[in-house]
mmCIF file with all atom_site columns, C-alpha atoms in Angstrom:
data_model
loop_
_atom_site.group_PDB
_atom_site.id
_atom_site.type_symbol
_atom_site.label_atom_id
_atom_site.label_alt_id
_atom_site.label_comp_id
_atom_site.label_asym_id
_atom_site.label_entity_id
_atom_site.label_seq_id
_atom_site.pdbx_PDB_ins_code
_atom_site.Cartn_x
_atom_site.Cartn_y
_atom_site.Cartn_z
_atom_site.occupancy
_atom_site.B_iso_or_equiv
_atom_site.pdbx_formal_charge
_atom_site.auth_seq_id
_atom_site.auth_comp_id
_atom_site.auth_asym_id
_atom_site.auth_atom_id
_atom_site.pdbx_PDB_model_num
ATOM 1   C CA . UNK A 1 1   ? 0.896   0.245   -12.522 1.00 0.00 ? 1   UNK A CA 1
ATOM 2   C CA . UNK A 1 2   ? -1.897  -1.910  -12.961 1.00 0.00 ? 2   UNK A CA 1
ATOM 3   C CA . UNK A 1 3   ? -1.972  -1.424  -17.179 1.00 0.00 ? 3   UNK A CA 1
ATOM 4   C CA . UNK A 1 4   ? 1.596   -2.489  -16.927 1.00 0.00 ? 4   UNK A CA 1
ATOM 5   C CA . UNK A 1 5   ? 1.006   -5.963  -14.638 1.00 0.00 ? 5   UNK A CA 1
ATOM 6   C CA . UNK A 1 6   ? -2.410  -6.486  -16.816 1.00 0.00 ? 6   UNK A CA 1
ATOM 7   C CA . UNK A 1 7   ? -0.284  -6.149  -20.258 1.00 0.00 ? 7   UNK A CA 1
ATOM 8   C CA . UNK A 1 8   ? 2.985   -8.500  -18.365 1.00 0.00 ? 8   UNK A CA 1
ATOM 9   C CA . UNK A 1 9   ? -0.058  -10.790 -17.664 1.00 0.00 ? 9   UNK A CA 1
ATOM 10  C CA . UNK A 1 10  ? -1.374  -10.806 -21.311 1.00 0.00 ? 10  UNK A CA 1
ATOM 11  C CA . UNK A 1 11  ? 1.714   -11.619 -22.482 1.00 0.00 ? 11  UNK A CA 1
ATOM 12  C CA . UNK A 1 12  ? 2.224   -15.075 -20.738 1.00 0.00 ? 12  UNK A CA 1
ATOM 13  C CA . UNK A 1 13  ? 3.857   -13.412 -17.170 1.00 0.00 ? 13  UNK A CA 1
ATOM 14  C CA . UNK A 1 14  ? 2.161   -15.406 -14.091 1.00 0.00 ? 14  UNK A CA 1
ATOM 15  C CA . UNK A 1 15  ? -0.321  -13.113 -12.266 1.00 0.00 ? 15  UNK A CA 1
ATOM 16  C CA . UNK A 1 16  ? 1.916   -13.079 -8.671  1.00 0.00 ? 16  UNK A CA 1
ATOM 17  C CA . UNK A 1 17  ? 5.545   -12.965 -10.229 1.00 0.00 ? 17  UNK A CA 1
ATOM 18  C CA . UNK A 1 18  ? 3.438   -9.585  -12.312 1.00 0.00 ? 18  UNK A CA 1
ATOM 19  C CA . UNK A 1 19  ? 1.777   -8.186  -9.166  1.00 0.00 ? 19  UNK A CA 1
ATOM 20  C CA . UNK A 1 20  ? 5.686   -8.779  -6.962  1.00 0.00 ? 20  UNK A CA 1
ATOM 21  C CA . UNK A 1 21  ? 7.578   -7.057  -9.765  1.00 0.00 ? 21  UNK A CA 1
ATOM 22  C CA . UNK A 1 22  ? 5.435   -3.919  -9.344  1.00 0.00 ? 22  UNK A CA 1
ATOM 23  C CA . UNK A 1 23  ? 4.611   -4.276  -5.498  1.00 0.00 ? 23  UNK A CA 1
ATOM 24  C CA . UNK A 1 24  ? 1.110   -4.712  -6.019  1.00 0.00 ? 24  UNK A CA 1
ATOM 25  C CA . UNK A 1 25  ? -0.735  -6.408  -2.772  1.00 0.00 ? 25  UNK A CA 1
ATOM 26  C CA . UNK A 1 26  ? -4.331  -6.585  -3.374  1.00 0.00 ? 26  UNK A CA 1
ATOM 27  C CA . UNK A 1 27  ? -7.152  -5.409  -6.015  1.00 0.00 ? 27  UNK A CA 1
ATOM 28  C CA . UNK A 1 28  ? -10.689 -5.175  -5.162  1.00 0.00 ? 28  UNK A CA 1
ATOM 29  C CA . UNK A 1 29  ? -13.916 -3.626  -7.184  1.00 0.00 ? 29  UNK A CA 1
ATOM 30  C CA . UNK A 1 30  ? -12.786 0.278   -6.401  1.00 0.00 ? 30  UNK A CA 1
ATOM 31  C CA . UNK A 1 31  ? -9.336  0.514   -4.772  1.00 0.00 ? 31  UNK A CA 1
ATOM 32  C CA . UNK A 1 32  ? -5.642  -1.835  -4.621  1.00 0.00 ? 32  UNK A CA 1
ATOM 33  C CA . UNK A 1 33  ? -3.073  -1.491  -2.490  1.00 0.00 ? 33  UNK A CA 1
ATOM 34  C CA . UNK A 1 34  ? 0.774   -1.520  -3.169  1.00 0.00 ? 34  UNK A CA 1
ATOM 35  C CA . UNK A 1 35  ? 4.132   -1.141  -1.130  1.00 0.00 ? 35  UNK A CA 1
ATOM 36  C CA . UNK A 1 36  ? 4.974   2.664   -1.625  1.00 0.00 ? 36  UNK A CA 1
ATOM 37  C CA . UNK A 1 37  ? 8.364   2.330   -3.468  1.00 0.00 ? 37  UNK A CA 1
ATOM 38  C CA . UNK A 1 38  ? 9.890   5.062   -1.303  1.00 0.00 ? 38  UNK A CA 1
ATOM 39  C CA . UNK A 1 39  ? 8.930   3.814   2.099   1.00 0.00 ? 39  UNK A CA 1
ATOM 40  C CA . UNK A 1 40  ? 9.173   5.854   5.302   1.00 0.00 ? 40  UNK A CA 1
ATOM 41  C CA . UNK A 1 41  ? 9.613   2.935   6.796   1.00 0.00 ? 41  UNK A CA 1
ATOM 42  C CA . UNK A 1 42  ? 8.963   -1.308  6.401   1.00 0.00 ? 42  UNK A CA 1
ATOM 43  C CA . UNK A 1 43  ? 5.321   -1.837  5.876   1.00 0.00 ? 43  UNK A CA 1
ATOM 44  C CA . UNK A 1 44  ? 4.543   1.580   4.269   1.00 0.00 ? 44  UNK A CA 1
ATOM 45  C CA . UNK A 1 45  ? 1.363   0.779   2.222   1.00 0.00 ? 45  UNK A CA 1
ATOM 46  C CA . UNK A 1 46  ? -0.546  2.958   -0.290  1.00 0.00 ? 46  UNK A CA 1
ATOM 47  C CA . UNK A 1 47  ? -4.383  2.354   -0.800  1.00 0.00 ? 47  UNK A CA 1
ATOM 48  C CA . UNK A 1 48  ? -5.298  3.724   -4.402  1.00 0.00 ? 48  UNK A CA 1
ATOM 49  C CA . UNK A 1 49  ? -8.460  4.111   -6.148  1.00 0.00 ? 49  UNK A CA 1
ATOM 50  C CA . UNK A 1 50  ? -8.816  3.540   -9.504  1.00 0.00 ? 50  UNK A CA 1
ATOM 51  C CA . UNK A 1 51  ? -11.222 6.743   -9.513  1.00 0.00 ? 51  UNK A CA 1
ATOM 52  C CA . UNK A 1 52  ? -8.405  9.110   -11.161 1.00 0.00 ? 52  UNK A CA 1
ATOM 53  C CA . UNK A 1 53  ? -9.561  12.118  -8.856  1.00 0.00 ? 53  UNK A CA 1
ATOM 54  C CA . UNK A 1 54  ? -8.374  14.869  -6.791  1.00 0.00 ? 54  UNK A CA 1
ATOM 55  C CA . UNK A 1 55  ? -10.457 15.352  -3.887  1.00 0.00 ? 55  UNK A CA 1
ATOM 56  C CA . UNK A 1 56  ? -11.766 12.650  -0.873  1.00 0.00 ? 56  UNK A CA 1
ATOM 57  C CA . UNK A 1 57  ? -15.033 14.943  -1.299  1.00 0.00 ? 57  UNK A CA 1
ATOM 58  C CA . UNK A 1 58  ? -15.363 14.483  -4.893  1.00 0.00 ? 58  UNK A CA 1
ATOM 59  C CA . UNK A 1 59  ? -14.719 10.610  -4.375  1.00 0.00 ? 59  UNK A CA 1
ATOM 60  C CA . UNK A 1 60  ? -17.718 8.360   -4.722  1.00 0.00 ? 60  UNK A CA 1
ATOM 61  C CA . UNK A 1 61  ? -19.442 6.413   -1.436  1.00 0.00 ? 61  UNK A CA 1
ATOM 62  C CA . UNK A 1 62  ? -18.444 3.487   -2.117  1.00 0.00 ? 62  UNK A CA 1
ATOM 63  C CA . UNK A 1 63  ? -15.684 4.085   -3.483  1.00 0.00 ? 63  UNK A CA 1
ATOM 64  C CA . UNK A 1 64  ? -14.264 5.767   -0.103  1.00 0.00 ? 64  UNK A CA 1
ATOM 65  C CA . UNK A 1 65  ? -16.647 2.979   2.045   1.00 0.00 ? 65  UNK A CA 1
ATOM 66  C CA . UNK A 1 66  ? -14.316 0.301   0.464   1.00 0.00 ? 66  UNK A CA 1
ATOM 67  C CA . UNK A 1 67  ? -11.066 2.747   0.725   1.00 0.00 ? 67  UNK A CA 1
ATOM 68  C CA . UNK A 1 68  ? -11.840 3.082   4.556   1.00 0.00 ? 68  UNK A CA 1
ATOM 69  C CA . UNK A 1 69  ? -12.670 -0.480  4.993   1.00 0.00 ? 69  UNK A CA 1
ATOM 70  C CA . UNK A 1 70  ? -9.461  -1.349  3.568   1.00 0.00 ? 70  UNK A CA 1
ATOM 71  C CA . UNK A 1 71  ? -7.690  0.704   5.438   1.00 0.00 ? 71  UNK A CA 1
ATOM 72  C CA . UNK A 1 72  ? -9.260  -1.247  8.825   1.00 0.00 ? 72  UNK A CA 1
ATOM 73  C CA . UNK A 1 73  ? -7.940  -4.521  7.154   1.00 0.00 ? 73  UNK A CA 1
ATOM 74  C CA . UNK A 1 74  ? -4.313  -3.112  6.238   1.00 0.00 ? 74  UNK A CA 1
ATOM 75  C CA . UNK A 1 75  ? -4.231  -2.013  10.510  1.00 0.00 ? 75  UNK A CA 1
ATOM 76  C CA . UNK A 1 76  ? -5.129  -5.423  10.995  1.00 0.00 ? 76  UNK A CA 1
ATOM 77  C CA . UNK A 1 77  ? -2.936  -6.789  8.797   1.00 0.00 ? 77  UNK A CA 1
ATOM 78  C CA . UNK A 1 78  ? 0.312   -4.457  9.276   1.00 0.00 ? 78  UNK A CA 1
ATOM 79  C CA . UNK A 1 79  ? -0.192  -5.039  13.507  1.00 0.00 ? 79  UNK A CA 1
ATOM 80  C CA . UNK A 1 80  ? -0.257  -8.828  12.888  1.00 0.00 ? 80  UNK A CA 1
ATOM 81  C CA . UNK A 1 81  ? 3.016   -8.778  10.460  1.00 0.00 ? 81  UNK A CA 1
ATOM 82  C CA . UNK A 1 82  ? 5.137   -6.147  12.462  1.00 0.00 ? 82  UNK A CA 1
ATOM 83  C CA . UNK A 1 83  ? 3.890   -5.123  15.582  1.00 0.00 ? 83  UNK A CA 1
ATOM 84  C CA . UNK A 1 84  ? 4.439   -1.545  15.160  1.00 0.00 ? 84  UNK A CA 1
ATOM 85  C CA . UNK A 1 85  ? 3.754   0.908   18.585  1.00 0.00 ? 85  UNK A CA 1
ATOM 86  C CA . UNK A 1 86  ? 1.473   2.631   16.616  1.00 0.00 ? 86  UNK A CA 1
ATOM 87  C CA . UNK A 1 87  ? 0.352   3.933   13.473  1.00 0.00 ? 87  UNK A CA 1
ATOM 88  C CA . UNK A 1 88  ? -0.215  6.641   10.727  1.00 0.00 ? 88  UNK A CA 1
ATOM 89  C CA . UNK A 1 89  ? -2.974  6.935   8.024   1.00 0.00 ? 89  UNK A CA 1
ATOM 90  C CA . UNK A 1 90  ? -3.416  10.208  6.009   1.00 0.00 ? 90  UNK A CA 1
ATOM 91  C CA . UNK A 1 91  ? -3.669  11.296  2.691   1.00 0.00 ? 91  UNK A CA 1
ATOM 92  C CA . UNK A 1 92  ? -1.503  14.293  0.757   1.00 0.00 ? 92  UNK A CA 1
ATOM 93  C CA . UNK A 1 93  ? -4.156  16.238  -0.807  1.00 0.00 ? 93  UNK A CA 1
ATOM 94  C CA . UNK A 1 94  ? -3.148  18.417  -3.482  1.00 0.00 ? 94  UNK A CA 1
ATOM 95  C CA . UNK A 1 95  ? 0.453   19.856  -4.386  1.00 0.00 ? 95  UNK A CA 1
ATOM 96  C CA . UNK A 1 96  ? 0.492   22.811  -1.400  1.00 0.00 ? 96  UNK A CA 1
ATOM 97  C CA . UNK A 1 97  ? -0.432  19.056  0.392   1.00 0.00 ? 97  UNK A CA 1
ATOM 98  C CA . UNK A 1 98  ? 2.207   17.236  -0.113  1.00 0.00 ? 98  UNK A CA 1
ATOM 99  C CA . UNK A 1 99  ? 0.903   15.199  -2.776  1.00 0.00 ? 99  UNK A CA 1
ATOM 100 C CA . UNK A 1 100 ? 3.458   13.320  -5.247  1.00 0.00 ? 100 UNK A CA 1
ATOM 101 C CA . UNK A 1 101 ? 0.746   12.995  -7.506  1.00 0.00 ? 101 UNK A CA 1
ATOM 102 C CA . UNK A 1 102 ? -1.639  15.825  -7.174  1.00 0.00 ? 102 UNK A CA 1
ATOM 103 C CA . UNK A 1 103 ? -4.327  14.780  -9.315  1.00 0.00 ? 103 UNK A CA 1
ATOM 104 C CA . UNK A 1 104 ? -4.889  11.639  -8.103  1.00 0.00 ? 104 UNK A CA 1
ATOM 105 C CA . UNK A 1 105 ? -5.908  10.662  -4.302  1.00 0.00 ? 105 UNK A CA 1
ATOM 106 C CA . UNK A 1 106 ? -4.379  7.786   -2.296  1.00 0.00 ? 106 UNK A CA 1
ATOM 107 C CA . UNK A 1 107 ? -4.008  6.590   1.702   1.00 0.00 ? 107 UNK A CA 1
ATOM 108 C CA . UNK A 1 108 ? -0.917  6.369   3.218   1.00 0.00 ? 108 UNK A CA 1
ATOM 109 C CA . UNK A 1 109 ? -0.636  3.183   5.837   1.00 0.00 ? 109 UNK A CA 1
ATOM 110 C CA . UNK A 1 110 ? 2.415   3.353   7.939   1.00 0.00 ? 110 UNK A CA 1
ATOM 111 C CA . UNK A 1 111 ? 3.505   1.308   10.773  1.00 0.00 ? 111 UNK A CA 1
ATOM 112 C CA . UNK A 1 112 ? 5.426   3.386   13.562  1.00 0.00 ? 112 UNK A CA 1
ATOM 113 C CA . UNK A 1 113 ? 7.308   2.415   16.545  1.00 0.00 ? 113 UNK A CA 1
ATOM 114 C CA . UNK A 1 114 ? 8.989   4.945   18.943  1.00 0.00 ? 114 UNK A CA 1
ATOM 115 C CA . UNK A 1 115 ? 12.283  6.146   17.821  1.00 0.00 ? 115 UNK A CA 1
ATOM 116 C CA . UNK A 1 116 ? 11.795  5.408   14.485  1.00 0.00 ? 116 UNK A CA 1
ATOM 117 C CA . UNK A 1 117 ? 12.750  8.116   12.540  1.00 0.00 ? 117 UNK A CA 1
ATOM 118 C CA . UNK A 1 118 ? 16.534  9.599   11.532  1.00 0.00 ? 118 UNK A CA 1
ATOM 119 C CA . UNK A 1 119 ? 18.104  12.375  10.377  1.00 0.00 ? 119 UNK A CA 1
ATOM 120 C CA . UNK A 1 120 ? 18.822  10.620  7.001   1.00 0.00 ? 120 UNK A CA 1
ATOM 121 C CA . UNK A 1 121 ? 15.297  11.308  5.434   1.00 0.00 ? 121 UNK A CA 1
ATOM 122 C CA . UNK A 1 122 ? 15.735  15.394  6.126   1.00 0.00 ? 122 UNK A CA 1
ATOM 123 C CA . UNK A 1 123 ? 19.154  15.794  5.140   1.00 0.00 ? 123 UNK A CA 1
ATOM 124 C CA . UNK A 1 124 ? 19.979  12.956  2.611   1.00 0.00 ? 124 UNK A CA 1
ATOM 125 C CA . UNK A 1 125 ? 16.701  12.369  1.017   1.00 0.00 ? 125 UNK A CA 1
ATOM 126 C CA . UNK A 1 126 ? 16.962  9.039   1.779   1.00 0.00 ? 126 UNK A CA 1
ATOM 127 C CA . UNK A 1 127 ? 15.707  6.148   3.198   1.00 0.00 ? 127 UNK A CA 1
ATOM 128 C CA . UNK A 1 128 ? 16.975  3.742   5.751   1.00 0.00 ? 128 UNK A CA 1
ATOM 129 C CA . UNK A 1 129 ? 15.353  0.460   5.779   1.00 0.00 ? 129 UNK A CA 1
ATOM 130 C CA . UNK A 1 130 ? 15.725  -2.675  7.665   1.00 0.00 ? 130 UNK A CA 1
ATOM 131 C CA . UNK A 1 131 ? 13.863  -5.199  5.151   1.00 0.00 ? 131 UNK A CA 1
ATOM 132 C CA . UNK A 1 132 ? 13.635  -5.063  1.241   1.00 0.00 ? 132 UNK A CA 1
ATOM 133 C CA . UNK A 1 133 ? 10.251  -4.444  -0.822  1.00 0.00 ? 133 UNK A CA 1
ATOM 134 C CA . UNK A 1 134 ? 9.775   -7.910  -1.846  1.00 0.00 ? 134 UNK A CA 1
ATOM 135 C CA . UNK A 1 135 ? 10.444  -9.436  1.451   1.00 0.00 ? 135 UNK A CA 1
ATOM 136 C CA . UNK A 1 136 ? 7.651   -7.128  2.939   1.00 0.00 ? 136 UNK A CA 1
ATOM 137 C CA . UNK A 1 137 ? 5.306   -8.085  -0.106  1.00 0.00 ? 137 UNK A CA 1
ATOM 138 C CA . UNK A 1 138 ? 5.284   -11.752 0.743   1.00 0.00 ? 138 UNK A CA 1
ATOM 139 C CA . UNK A 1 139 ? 5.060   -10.950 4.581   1.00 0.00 ? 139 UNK A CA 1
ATOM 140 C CA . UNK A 1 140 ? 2.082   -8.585  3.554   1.00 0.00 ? 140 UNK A CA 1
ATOM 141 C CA . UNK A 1 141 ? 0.650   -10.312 1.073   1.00 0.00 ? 141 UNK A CA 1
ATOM 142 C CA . UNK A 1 142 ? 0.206   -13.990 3.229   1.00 0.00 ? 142 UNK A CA 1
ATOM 143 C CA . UNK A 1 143 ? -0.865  -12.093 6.169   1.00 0.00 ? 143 UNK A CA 1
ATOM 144 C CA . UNK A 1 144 ? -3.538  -10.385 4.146   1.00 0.00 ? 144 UNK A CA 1
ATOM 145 C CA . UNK A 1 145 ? -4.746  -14.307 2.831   1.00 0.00 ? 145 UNK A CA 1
ATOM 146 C CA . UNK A 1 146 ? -4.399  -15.851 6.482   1.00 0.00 ? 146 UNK A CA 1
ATOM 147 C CA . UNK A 1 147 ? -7.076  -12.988 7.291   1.00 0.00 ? 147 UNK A CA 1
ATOM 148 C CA . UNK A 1 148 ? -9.350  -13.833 3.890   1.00 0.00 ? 148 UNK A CA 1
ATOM 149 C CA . UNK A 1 149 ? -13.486 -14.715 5.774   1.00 0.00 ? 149 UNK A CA 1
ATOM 150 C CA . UNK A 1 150 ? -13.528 -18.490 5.139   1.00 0.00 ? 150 UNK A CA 1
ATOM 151 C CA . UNK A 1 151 ? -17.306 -19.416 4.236   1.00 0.00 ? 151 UNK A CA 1
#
């Protein structure tokens, strides 16, 4: 994800249109956070080091200090934009985990509110959503901004 927006970039793409097209929210020094394309629900944010590794454990201490202390700024962020009743963060570790990509770690963010889910995930493998990807990029994105320490 982030070779393609860097290469768009090269090649005369502006920075946000590159970082919208692929649902890319933020990058700092050790992690960046994106919309999750499949979405349990509106707000569902990933938080992705650029460490390609396997294991939290194995993950260096800073690199998890700034994972975690994005996380605390994405609950900020995602109660500010939505609201939500409550919340999920968790990671997938491994294949027998759950993981979609085994070999490479990442935090799930997602917003809940009570009666949110449907029989449509389990039995259609599908997703119901009440607001598209880019709309909740922009939403994210300028919330995320409007929270930036001012000096």
């Amino acid at each position: 994800m982030i070779a393609a927006i860097d290469y768009a970039v090269t090649r005369g793409m502006e920075v946000e249109e590159a970082e919208k097209a692929a649902h890319l929210l933020v990058r700092r020094r050790a992690c960046f956070l994106c919309l999750n394309a499949f979405p349990y629900a509106t707000g569902h944010i990933l938080i992705v080091p650029y460490t390609h590794i396997d294991s939290l454990a194995a993950l260096p201490g800073d690199d998890a200090a700034e994972m975690m202390s994005m996380a605390q700024r994405v609950e900020s962020v995602l109660r500010a934009v939505y609201q939500p009743a409550g919340m999920n963060f968790g990671l997938n570790l491994g294949a027998a985990g759950g993981a979609g990509i085994a070999e490479h770690i990442h935090m799930h963010a997602l917003p809940r509110w009570v009666g949110d889910t449907n029989f449509m995930t389990v039995t259609a493998d599908t997703r119901v959503l009440p607001e598209a990807l880019d709309t909740t990029w922009g939403k994210f994105r300028r919330a995320w901004q409007d929270q930036e320490p001012r000096d």
